[in-house]
Tab-separated table of C-alpha atoms in Angstrom:
chain	number	residue	atom	x	y	z
A	1	GLY	CA	107.250	82.643	91.271
A	2	ASP	CA	104.390	85.027	90.768
A	3	GLN	CA	104.222	87.484	94.070
A	4	VAL	CA	100.728	86.896	92.958
A	5	GLU	CA	98.986	83.458	92.381
A	6	GLN	CA	95.487	83.917	91.161
A	7	SER	CA	93.016	81.132	90.575
A	8	PRO	CA	90.810	79.266	88.891
A	9	SER	CA	92.894	80.582	85.379
A	10	ALA	CA	89.349	79.706	83.716
A	11	LEU	CA	85.740	78.987	84.866
A	12	SER	CA	82.749	78.601	83.301
A	13	LEU	CA	79.012	79.134	85.189
A	14	HIS	CA	76.010	78.837	84.168
A	15	GLU	CA	73.608	82.023	84.817
A	16	GLY	CA	71.954	82.526	87.908
A	17	THR	CA	74.771	80.574	89.648
A	18	GLY	CA	77.772	81.687	91.298
A	19	SER	CA	81.558	80.930	92.299
A	20	ALA	CA	84.736	82.284	94.044
A	21	LEU	CA	88.130	83.998	92.367
A	22	ARG	CA	90.950	83.882	95.024
A	23	CYS	CA	94.475	85.472	94.550
A	24	ASN	CA	97.320	84.587	97.085
A	25	PHE	CA	100.353	86.338	97.322
A	26	THR	CA	103.668	85.873	98.571
A	27	THR	CA	104.911	88.636	100.246
A	28	THR	CA	103.030	91.011	102.178
A	29	MET	CA	100.586	93.426	100.660
A	30	ARG	CA	98.860	96.698	101.873
A	31	ALA	CA	96.102	96.817	99.339
A	32	VAL	CA	94.137	95.216	96.714
A	33	GLN	CA	92.450	95.732	93.503
A	34	TRP	CA	90.234	93.959	91.813
A	35	PHE	CA	89.142	94.727	87.829
A	36	GLN	CA	87.618	93.265	85.506
A	37	GLN	CA	88.443	93.210	81.310
A	38	ASN	CA	85.308	93.380	79.162
A	39	SER	CA	85.634	92.073	75.272
A	40	ARG	CA	86.343	95.556	74.311
A	41	GLY	CA	89.709	95.311	76.780
A	42	SER	CA	88.342	97.758	79.008
A	43	LEU	CA	89.685	97.427	82.481
A	44	ILE	CA	86.728	98.212	84.922
A	45	ASN	CA	87.954	98.681	88.740
A	46	LEU	CA	85.442	96.523	90.670
A	47	PHE	CA	86.886	96.887	94.600
A	48	TYR	CA	89.852	98.616	96.339
A	49	LEU	CA	90.364	97.038	99.628
A	50	ALA	CA	92.827	97.839	102.456
A	51	SER	CA	91.755	95.406	104.476
A	52	GLY	CA	87.864	93.466	105.454
A	53	THR	CA	85.326	92.967	103.311
A	54	LYS	CA	83.364	95.317	100.902
A	55	GLU	CA	80.365	94.563	98.809
A	56	ASN	CA	78.771	96.071	95.237
A	57	GLY	CA	75.536	94.394	94.215
A	58	ARG	CA	76.494	90.894	92.819
A	59	LEU	CA	79.874	91.036	93.735
A	60	LYS	CA	81.773	90.964	97.194
A	61	SER	CA	85.383	90.782	97.948
A	62	THR	CA	87.689	90.041	100.668
A	63	PHE	CA	91.450	91.116	101.347
A	64	ASN	CA	93.075	89.059	104.598
A	65	SER	CA	96.668	90.682	104.681
A	66	LYS	CA	97.693	88.623	107.634
A	67	GLU	CA	96.709	85.051	105.939
A	68	SER	CA	97.903	86.835	102.547
A	69	TYR	CA	94.833	86.701	100.636
A	70	SER	CA	92.298	87.996	98.975
A	71	THR	CA	89.000	86.585	96.818
A	72	LEU	CA	86.138	87.623	95.165
A	73	HIS	CA	83.025	86.415	95.287
A	74	ILE	CA	80.289	86.822	92.449
A	75	ARG	CA	76.384	85.439	92.847
A	76	ASP	CA	74.004	85.098	90.467
A	77	ALA	CA	75.873	85.417	87.642
A	78	GLN	CA	74.873	87.123	84.064
A	79	LEU	CA	76.151	86.840	80.650
A	80	GLU	CA	77.474	90.650	80.826
A	81	ASP	CA	79.443	89.067	83.521
A	82	SER	CA	82.294	87.560	81.386
A	83	GLY	CA	85.504	88.611	80.824
A	84	THR	CA	88.511	88.288	82.695
A	85	TYR	CA	88.808	89.077	86.110
A	86	PHE	CA	92.455	90.306	87.671
A	87	CYS	CA	93.758	90.751	91.248
A	88	ALA	CA	95.953	93.762	91.587
A	89	ALA	CA	97.906	94.479	94.891
A	90	GLU	CA	100.548	97.060	96.300
A	91	ALA	CA	103.511	95.444	98.365
A	92	GLY	CA	104.027	97.802	101.422
A	93	THR	CA	107.097	98.698	99.397
A	94	GLN	CA	106.030	100.049	96.158
A	95	VAL	CA	105.041	103.534	95.436
A	96	VAL	CA	101.032	103.702	95.537
A	97	GLY	CA	99.183	102.740	92.276
A	98	GLN	CA	102.483	100.592	91.256
A	99	LEU	CA	100.126	97.064	91.544
A	100	THR	CA	101.765	93.573	90.995
A	101	PHE	CA	98.728	91.522	88.796
A	102	GLY	CA	97.949	88.555	89.014
A	103	ARG	CA	97.391	86.425	85.773
A	104	GLY	CA	93.837	86.986	85.684
A	105	THR	CA	90.985	84.553	85.668
A	106	ARG	CA	89.052	84.153	82.271
A	107	LEU	CA	85.378	83.747	83.283
A	108	GLN	CA	82.719	82.502	80.862
A	109	VAL	CA	79.024	82.824	82.118
A	110	TYR	CA	76.340	80.524	79.623
A	111	ALA	CA	72.557	80.265	79.177
B	1	GLU	CA	82.181	105.754	81.416
B	2	THR	CA	85.712	106.537	80.440
B	3	ALA	CA	87.760	109.585	81.646
B	4	VAL	CA	90.913	108.654	81.340
B	5	PHE	CA	91.140	108.781	76.737
B	6	GLN	CA	93.790	107.123	75.066
B	7	THR	CA	94.514	107.624	71.245
B	8	PRO	CA	95.212	105.620	68.657
B	9	ASN	CA	93.172	102.585	69.416
B	10	TYR	CA	95.491	100.646	66.954
B	11	HIS	CA	98.827	101.253	65.426
B	12	VAL	CA	100.714	99.109	63.221
B	13	THR	CA	104.491	100.002	62.424
B	14	GLN	CA	107.734	98.735	61.442
B	15	VAL	CA	110.658	97.637	63.273
B	16	GLY	CA	112.906	100.171	63.705
B	17	ASN	CA	110.200	103.202	63.648
B	18	GLU	CA	108.923	105.762	66.431
B	19	VAL	CA	105.808	105.743	67.948
B	20	SER	CA	103.889	108.105	70.048
B	21	PHE	CA	101.084	107.068	72.162
B	22	ASN	CA	98.785	109.676	73.839
B	23	CYS	CA	96.640	109.838	76.980
B	24	LYS	CA	94.924	112.359	78.785
B	25	GLN	CA	92.954	112.273	81.911
B	26	THR	CA	90.010	114.388	82.951
B	27	LEU	CA	89.399	112.905	86.376
B	28	GLY	CA	91.650	116.001	87.991
B	29	HIS	CA	94.266	112.911	89.546
B	30	ASP	CA	97.738	113.717	90.322
B	31	THR	CA	99.035	110.496	89.476
B	32	MET	CA	99.152	108.806	85.800
B	33	TYR	CA	100.651	105.396	84.524
B	34	TRP	CA	101.473	103.346	81.537
B	35	TYR	CA	100.868	99.806	82.188
B	36	LYS	CA	101.454	97.087	79.174
B	37	GLN	CA	99.759	93.921	78.756
B	38	ASP	CA	101.454	91.282	76.741
B	39	SER	CA	99.913	88.554	74.699
B	40	LYS	CA	99.447	86.270	77.538
B	41	LYS	CA	97.063	89.501	79.168
B	42	LEU	CA	99.963	89.745	81.696
B	43	LEU	CA	99.821	93.339	82.999
B	44	LYS	CA	102.965	94.953	84.164
B	45	ILE	CA	103.770	98.330	85.120
B	46	MET	CA	106.189	100.594	83.064
B	47	PHE	CA	106.339	104.117	84.615
B	48	SER	CA	104.115	106.241	87.351
B	49	TYR	CA	104.229	109.985	87.319
B	50	ASN	CA	103.319	112.105	90.037
B	51	ASN	CA	104.215	115.882	90.237
B	52	LYS	CA	107.126	115.939	88.127
B	53	GLN	CA	108.238	112.686	89.690
B	54	LEU	CA	109.183	110.008	87.593
B	55	ILE	CA	109.496	105.914	88.822
B	56	VAL	CA	110.435	103.884	86.301
B	57	ASN	CA	109.968	100.219	86.404
B	58	GLU	CA	113.656	98.856	85.877
B	59	THR	CA	112.842	96.133	83.474
B	60	VAL	CA	111.462	98.898	81.097
B	61	PRO	CA	114.104	99.084	77.894
B	62	ARG	CA	115.595	102.819	77.690
B	63	ARG	CA	113.961	103.082	74.176
B	64	PHE	CA	110.591	103.699	76.174
B	65	SER	CA	110.383	107.079	77.501
B	66	PRO	CA	107.039	109.029	79.435
B	67	GLN	CA	105.997	112.611	78.743
B	68	SER	CA	104.593	114.937	80.013
B	69	SER	CA	103.253	118.620	79.592
B	70	ASP	CA	100.777	119.091	82.471
B	71	LYS	CA	99.550	116.394	85.256
B	72	ALA	CA	96.254	115.710	82.836
B	73	HIS	CA	98.602	114.468	80.275
B	74	LEU	CA	101.218	111.677	79.997
B	75	ASN	CA	102.235	110.180	76.977
B	76	LEU	CA	104.304	107.231	76.038
B	77	ARG	CA	107.308	107.516	73.761
B	78	ILE	CA	109.270	104.153	71.711
B	79	LYS	CA	112.220	105.420	70.041
B	80	SER	CA	113.012	102.700	67.952
B	81	VAL	CA	110.386	99.627	68.111
B	82	GLU	CA	111.415	96.085	68.347
B	83	PRO	CA	108.927	92.909	67.632
B	84	GLU	CA	108.667	92.195	71.383
B	85	ASP	CA	107.305	95.767	71.669
B	86	SER	CA	103.844	94.335	70.144
B	87	ALA	CA	101.252	94.363	73.041
B	88	VAL	CA	98.251	96.592	74.519
B	89	TYR	CA	99.656	99.385	76.087
B	90	LEU	CA	97.400	101.325	79.118
B	91	CYS	CA	96.944	104.310	80.646
B	92	ALA	CA	95.955	104.691	84.233
B	93	SER	CA	95.443	107.279	86.407
B	94	SER	CA	94.515	107.552	90.153
B	95	PRO	CA	94.259	109.937	93.458
B	96	ARG	CA	95.700	108.365	95.552
B	97	GLU	CA	94.155	104.840	95.887
B	98	ARG	CA	92.225	102.828	92.888
B	99	LEU	CA	93.239	103.465	89.466
B	100	PHE	CA	91.080	104.170	86.560
B	101	PHE	CA	92.375	102.482	82.958
B	102	GLY	CA	92.407	103.968	79.393
B	103	HIS	CA	90.714	101.410	76.891
B	104	GLY	CA	94.554	100.674	75.869
B	105	THR	CA	96.369	101.398	72.380
B	106	LYS	CA	97.003	98.152	70.653
B	107	LEU	CA	100.570	98.216	68.881
B	108	SER	CA	101.605	95.636	66.208
B	109	VAL	CA	105.106	95.746	65.126
B	110	LEU	CA	105.950	93.833	61.732
């Protein structure tokens, strides 16, 4: 099975609303990163977390290594937030930067 | 703003041909990577390269090889492409933690 289980696989949000994406890990991870892949295919790094919570504008992410999960909260969604969101984690045994990716959440924000 | 540059954006070729993709980063990072994104958008690590130390994902076929002239460049060569090599190849660099990706090279093998 997948080491990084991401949910939901797809999500539709009305502009101005919010939701949470989640990744569960089946093995101990030392850090997690969240990315947005836009319509051009570019992967934009949103967060890097080794623990705790970080916030950036309308986005907030949490990583709980003991309970093996990470979340990404989006509030006040805008049309430009549409895209595919990936979480990616480093296992304790892996070389830095060798990430295991989740399968992504396709987010569609509509007016 | 992109600081990891990949060329070409697209490449179409036939089975058995050799292809080479370029990647350059202007961030001064020590480590560079190649990832493959398949048709279902799943991303998997292929190689990481740091200070002449190459780490290879054991599932990568031997026809793939990374080539580096200096720490700002990491190219990817495929000796004899197969249909299953059709994918987007993403280059990334990292100072230690966060990864920064290029726009990718989409390969189509006919």
